PDB file of C-alpha atoms in Angstrom:
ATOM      1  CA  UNK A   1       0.000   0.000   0.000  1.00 68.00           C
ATOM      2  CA  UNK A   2       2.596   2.256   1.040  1.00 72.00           C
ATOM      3  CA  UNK A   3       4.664   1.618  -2.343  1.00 69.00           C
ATOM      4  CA  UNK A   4       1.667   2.244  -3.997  1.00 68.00           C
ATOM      5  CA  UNK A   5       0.814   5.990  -2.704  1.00 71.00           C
ATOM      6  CA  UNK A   6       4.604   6.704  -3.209  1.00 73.00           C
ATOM      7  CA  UNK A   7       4.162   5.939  -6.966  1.00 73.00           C
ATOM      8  CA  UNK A   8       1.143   7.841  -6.917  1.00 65.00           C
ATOM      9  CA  UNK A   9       2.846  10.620  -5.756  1.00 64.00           C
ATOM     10  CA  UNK A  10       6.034  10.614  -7.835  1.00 64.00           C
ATOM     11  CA  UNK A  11       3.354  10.652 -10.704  1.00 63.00           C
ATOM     12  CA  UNK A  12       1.943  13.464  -9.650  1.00 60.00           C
ATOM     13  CA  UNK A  13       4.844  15.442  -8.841  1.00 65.00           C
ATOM     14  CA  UNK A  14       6.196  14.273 -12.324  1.00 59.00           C
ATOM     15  CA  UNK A  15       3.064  16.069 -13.914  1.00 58.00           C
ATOM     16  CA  UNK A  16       3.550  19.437 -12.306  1.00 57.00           C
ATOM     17  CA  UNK A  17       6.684  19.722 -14.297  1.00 56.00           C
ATOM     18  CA  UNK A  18       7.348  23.038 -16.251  1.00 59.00           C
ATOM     19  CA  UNK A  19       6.811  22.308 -19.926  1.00 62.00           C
ATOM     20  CA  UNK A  20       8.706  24.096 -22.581  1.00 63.00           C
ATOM     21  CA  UNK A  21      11.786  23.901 -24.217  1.00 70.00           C
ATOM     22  CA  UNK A  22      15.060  22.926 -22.857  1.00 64.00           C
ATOM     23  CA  UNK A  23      18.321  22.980 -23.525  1.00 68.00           C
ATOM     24  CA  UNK A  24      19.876  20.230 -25.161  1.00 69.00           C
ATOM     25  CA  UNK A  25      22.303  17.909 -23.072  1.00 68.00           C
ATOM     26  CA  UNK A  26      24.482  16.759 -25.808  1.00 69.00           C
ATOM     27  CA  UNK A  27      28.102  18.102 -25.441  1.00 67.00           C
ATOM     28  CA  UNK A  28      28.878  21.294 -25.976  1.00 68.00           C
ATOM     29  CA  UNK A  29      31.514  22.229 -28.245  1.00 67.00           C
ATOM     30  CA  UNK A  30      34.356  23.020 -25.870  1.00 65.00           C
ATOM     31  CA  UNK A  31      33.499  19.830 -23.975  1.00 69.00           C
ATOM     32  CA  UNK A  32      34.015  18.211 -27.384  1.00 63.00           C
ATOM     33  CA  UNK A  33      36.982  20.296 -28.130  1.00 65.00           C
ATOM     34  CA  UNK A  34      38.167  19.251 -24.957  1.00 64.00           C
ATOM     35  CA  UNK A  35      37.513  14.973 -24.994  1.00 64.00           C
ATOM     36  CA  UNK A  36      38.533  14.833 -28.563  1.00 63.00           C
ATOM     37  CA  UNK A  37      35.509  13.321 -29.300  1.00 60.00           C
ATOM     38  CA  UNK A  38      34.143  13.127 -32.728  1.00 61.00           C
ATOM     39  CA  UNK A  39      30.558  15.130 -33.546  1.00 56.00           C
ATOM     40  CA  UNK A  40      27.852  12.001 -32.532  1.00 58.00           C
ATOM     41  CA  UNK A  41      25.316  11.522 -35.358  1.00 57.00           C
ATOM     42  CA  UNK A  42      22.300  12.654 -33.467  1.00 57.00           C
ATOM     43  CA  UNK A  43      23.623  16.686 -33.904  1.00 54.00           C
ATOM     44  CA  UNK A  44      22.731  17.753 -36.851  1.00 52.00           C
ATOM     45  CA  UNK A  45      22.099  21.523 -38.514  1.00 53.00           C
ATOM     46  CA  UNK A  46      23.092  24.486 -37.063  1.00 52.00           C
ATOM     47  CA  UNK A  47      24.457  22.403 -34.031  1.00 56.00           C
ATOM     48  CA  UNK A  48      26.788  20.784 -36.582  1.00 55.00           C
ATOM     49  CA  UNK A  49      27.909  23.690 -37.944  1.00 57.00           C
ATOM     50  CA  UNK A  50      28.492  25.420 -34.699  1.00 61.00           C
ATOM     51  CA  UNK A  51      30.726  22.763 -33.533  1.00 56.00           C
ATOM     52  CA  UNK A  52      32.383  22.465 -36.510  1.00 57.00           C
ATOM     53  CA  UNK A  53      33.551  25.951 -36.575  1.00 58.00           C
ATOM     54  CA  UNK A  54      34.202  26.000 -32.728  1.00 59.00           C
ATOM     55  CA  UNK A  55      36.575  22.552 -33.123  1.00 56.00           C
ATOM     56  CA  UNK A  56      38.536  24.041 -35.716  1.00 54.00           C
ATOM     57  CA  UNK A  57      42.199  23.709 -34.969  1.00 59.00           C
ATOM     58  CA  UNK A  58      43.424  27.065 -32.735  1.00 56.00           C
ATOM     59  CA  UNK A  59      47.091  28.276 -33.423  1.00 57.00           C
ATOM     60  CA  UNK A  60      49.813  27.322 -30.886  1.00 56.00           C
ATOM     61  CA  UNK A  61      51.254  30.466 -29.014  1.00 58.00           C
ATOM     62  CA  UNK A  62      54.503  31.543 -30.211  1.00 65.00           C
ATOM     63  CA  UNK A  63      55.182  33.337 -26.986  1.00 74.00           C
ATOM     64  CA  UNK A  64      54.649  32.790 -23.412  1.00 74.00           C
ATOM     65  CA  UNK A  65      52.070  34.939 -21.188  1.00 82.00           C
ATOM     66  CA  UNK A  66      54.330  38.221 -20.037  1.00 88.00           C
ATOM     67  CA  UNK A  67      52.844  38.507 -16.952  1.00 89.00           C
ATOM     68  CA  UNK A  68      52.864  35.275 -16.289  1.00 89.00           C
ATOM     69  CA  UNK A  69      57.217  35.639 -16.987  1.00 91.00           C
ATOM     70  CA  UNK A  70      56.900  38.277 -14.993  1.00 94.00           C
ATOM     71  CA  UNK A  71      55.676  36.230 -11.878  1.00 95.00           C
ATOM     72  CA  UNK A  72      58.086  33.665 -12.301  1.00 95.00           C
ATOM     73  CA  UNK A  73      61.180  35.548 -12.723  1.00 96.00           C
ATOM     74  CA  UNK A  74      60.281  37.296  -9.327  1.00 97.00           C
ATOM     75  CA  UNK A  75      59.828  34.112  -7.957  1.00 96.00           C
ATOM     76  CA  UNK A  76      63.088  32.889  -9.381  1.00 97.00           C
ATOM     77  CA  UNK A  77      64.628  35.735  -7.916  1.00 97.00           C
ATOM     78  CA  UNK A  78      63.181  35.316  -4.713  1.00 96.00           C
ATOM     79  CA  UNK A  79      64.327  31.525  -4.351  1.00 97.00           C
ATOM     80  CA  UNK A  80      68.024  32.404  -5.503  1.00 96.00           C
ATOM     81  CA  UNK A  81      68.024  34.857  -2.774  1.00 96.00           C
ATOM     82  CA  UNK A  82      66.452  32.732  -0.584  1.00 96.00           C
ATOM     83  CA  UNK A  83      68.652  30.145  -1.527  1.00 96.00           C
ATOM     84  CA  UNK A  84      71.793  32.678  -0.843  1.00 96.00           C
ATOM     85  CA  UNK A  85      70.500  33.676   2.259  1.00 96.00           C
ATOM     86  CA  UNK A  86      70.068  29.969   3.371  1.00 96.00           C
ATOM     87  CA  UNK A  87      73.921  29.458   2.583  1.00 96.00           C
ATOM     88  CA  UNK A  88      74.618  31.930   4.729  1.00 96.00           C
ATOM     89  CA  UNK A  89      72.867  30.956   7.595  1.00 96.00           C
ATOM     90  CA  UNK A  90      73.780  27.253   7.295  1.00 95.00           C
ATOM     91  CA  UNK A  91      77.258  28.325   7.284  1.00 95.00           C
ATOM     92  CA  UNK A  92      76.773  29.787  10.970  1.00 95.00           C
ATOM     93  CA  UNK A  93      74.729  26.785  11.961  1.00 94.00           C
ATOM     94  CA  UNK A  94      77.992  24.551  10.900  1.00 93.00           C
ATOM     95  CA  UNK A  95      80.057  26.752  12.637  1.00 93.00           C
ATOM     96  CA  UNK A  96      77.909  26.559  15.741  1.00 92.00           C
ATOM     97  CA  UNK A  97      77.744  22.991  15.897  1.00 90.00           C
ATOM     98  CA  UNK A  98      81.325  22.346  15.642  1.00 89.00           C
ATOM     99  CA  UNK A  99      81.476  24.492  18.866  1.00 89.00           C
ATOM    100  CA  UNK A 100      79.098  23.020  20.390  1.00 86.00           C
ATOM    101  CA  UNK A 101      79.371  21.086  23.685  1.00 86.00           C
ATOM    102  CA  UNK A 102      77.312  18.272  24.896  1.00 86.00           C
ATOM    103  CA  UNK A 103      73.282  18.664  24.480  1.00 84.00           C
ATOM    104  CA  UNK A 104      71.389  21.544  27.068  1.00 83.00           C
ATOM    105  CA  UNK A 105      75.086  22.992  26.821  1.00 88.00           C
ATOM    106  CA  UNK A 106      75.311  26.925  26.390  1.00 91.00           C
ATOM    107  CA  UNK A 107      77.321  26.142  23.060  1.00 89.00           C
ATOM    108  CA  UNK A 108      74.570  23.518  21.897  1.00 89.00           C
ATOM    109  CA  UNK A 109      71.687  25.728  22.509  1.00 91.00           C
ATOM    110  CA  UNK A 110      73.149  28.367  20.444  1.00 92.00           C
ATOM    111  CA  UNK A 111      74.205  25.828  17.611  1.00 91.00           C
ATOM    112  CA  UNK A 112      70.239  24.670  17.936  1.00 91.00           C
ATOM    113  CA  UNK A 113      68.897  28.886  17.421  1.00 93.00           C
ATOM    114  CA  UNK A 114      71.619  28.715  14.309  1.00 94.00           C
ATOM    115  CA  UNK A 115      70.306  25.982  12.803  1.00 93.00           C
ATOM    116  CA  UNK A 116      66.247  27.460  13.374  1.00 94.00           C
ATOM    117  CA  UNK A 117      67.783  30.450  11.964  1.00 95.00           C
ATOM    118  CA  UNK A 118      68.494  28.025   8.868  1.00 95.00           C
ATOM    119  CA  UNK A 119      65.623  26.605   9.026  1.00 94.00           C
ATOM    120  CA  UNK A 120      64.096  29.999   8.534  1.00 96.00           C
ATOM    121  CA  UNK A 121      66.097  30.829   6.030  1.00 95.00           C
ATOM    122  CA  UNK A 122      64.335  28.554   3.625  1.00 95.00           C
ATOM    123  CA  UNK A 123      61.267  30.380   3.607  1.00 96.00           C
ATOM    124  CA  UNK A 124      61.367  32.471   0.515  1.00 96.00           C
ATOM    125  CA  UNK A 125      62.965  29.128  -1.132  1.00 96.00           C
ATOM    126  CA  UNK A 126      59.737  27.018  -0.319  1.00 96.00           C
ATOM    127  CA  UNK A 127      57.608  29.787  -0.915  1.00 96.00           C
ATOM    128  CA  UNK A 128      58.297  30.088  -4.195  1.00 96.00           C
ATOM    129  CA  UNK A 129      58.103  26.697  -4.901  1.00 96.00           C
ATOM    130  CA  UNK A 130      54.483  26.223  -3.743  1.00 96.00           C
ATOM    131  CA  UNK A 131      53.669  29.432  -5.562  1.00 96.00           C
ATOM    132  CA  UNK A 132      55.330  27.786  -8.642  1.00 95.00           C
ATOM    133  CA  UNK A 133      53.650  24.711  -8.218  1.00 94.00           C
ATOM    134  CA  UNK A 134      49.914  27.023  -7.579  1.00 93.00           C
ATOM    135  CA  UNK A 135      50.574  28.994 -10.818  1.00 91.00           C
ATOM    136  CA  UNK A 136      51.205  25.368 -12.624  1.00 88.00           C
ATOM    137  CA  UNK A 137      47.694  24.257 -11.445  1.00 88.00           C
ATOM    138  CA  UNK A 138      46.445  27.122 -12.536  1.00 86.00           C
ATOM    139  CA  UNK A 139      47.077  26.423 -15.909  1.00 82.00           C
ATOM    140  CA  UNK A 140      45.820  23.255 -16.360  1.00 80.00           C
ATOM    141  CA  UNK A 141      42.919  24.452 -16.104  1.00 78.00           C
ATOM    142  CA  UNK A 142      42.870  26.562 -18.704  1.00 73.00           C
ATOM    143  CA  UNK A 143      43.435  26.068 -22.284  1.00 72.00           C
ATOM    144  CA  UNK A 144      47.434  25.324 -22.024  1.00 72.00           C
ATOM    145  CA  UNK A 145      50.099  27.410 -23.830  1.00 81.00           C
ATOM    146  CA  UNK A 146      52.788  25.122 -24.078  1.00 85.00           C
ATOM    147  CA  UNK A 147      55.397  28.145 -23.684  1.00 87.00           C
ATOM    148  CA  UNK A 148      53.433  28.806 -20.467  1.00 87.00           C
ATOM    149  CA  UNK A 149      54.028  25.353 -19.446  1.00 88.00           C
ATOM    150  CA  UNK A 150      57.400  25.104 -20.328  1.00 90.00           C
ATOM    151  CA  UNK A 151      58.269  28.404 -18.221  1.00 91.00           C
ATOM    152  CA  UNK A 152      56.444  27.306 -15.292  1.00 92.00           C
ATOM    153  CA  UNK A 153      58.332  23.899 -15.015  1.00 92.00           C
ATOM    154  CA  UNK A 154      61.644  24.943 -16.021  1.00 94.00           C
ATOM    155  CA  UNK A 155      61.141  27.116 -13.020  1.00 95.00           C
ATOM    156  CA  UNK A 156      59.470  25.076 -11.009  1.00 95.00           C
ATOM    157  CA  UNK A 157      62.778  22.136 -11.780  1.00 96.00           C
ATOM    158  CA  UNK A 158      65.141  24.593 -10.500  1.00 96.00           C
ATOM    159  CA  UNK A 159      63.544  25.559  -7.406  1.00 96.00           C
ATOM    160  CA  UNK A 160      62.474  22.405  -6.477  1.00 96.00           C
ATOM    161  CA  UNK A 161      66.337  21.669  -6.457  1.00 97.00           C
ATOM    162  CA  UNK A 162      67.217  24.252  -4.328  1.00 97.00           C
ATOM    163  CA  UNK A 163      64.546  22.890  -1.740  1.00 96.00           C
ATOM    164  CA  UNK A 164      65.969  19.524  -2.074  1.00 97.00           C
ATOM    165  CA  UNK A 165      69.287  20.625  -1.899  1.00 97.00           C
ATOM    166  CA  UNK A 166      68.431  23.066   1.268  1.00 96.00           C
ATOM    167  CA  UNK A 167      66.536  19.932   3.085  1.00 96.00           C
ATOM    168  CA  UNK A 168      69.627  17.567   2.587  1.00 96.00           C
ATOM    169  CA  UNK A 169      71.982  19.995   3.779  1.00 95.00           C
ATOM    170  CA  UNK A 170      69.878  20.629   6.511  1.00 94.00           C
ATOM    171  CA  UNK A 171      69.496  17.429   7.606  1.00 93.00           C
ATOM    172  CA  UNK A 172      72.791  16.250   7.372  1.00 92.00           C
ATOM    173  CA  UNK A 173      73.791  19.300  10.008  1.00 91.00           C
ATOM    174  CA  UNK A 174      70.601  18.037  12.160  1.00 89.00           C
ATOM    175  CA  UNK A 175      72.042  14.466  12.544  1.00 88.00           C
ATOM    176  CA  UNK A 176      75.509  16.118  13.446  1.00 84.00           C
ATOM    177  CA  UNK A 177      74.117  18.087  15.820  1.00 80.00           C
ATOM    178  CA  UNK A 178      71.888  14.993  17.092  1.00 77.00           C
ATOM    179  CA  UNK A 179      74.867  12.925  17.530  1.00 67.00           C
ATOM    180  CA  UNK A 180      76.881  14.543  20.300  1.00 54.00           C
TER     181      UNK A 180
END
């Protein structure tokens, strides 16, 4: 009985729909641009046209987005200085720990604020990096400019290595530091 009434209803409900026309829910042209797929059979007239027109071949970019340069030089810049500050402040966190006496010593407490003081140092380095690796995201999801793309990871390579590089040398003073 109660299955009954709740068909009933669904009926019902079904009837009070809005009539008119609607849109159609085949695939658009940029979705088709986008999957690649070929025009189905059912789209015919001006729907045809229209896609065919809209999935005609677009010219490749022969330049990169300027801004876009822009924003990664300065981010470039920022993770070589970064990366030259970090030097610098390693070096006095090695110097440190070679002073430094046995752990809760005077001389190993102030080897431990050198090497936070390193550790600090890698901001702008890691920074930069997850910018990098933001602005990359942001481009897949638009249509892609392979100069864009190329930019953006050739930057993205180089200050990813600089973060690698920082973390290794960072950890290798850590486990120095750890072992007296």
């Amino acid at each position: 009985m109660r299955l009954l009434s709740t068909i009933a209803a669904a009926a019902l409900i079904a009837g009070c729909a809005a009539q008119g026309p609607f849109p159609s829910l085949a695939p658009r042209a940029v979705e088709r641009e986008l999957s690649g797929a070929p025009l189905p059979p059912c789209i015919e007239g001006a729907e045809a046209a229209e896609a065919a027109a809209t999935s005609a071949p677009v010219p490749a970019p022969t330049v990169a987005d300027p801004a876009l340069v822009a924003r990664i030089d300065q981010l470039l810049a920022a993770a070589r200085q970064g990366n030259s500050d970090f030097g610098e402040a390693l070096a006095a966190a090695d110097t440190a720990a070679s002073r430094a006496g046995d752990s809760g010593s005077e001389s190993w407490i102030a080897a431990q604020i050198a090497l936070s003081e390193a550790e600090m140092a890698r901001t702008p380095t890691a920074t930069a990096l997850a910018e990098l690796t933001a602005l990359a995201l942001e481009e897949t999801a638009g249509p892609a400019n392979p100069l864009d793309r190329q930019a953006l990871d050739r930057a993205t390579e180089e200050v990813r290595s600089l973060a690698d590089r920082q973390t290794e040398r960072l950890e290798a003073l850590k486990a120095s530091l750890s072992g007296l």
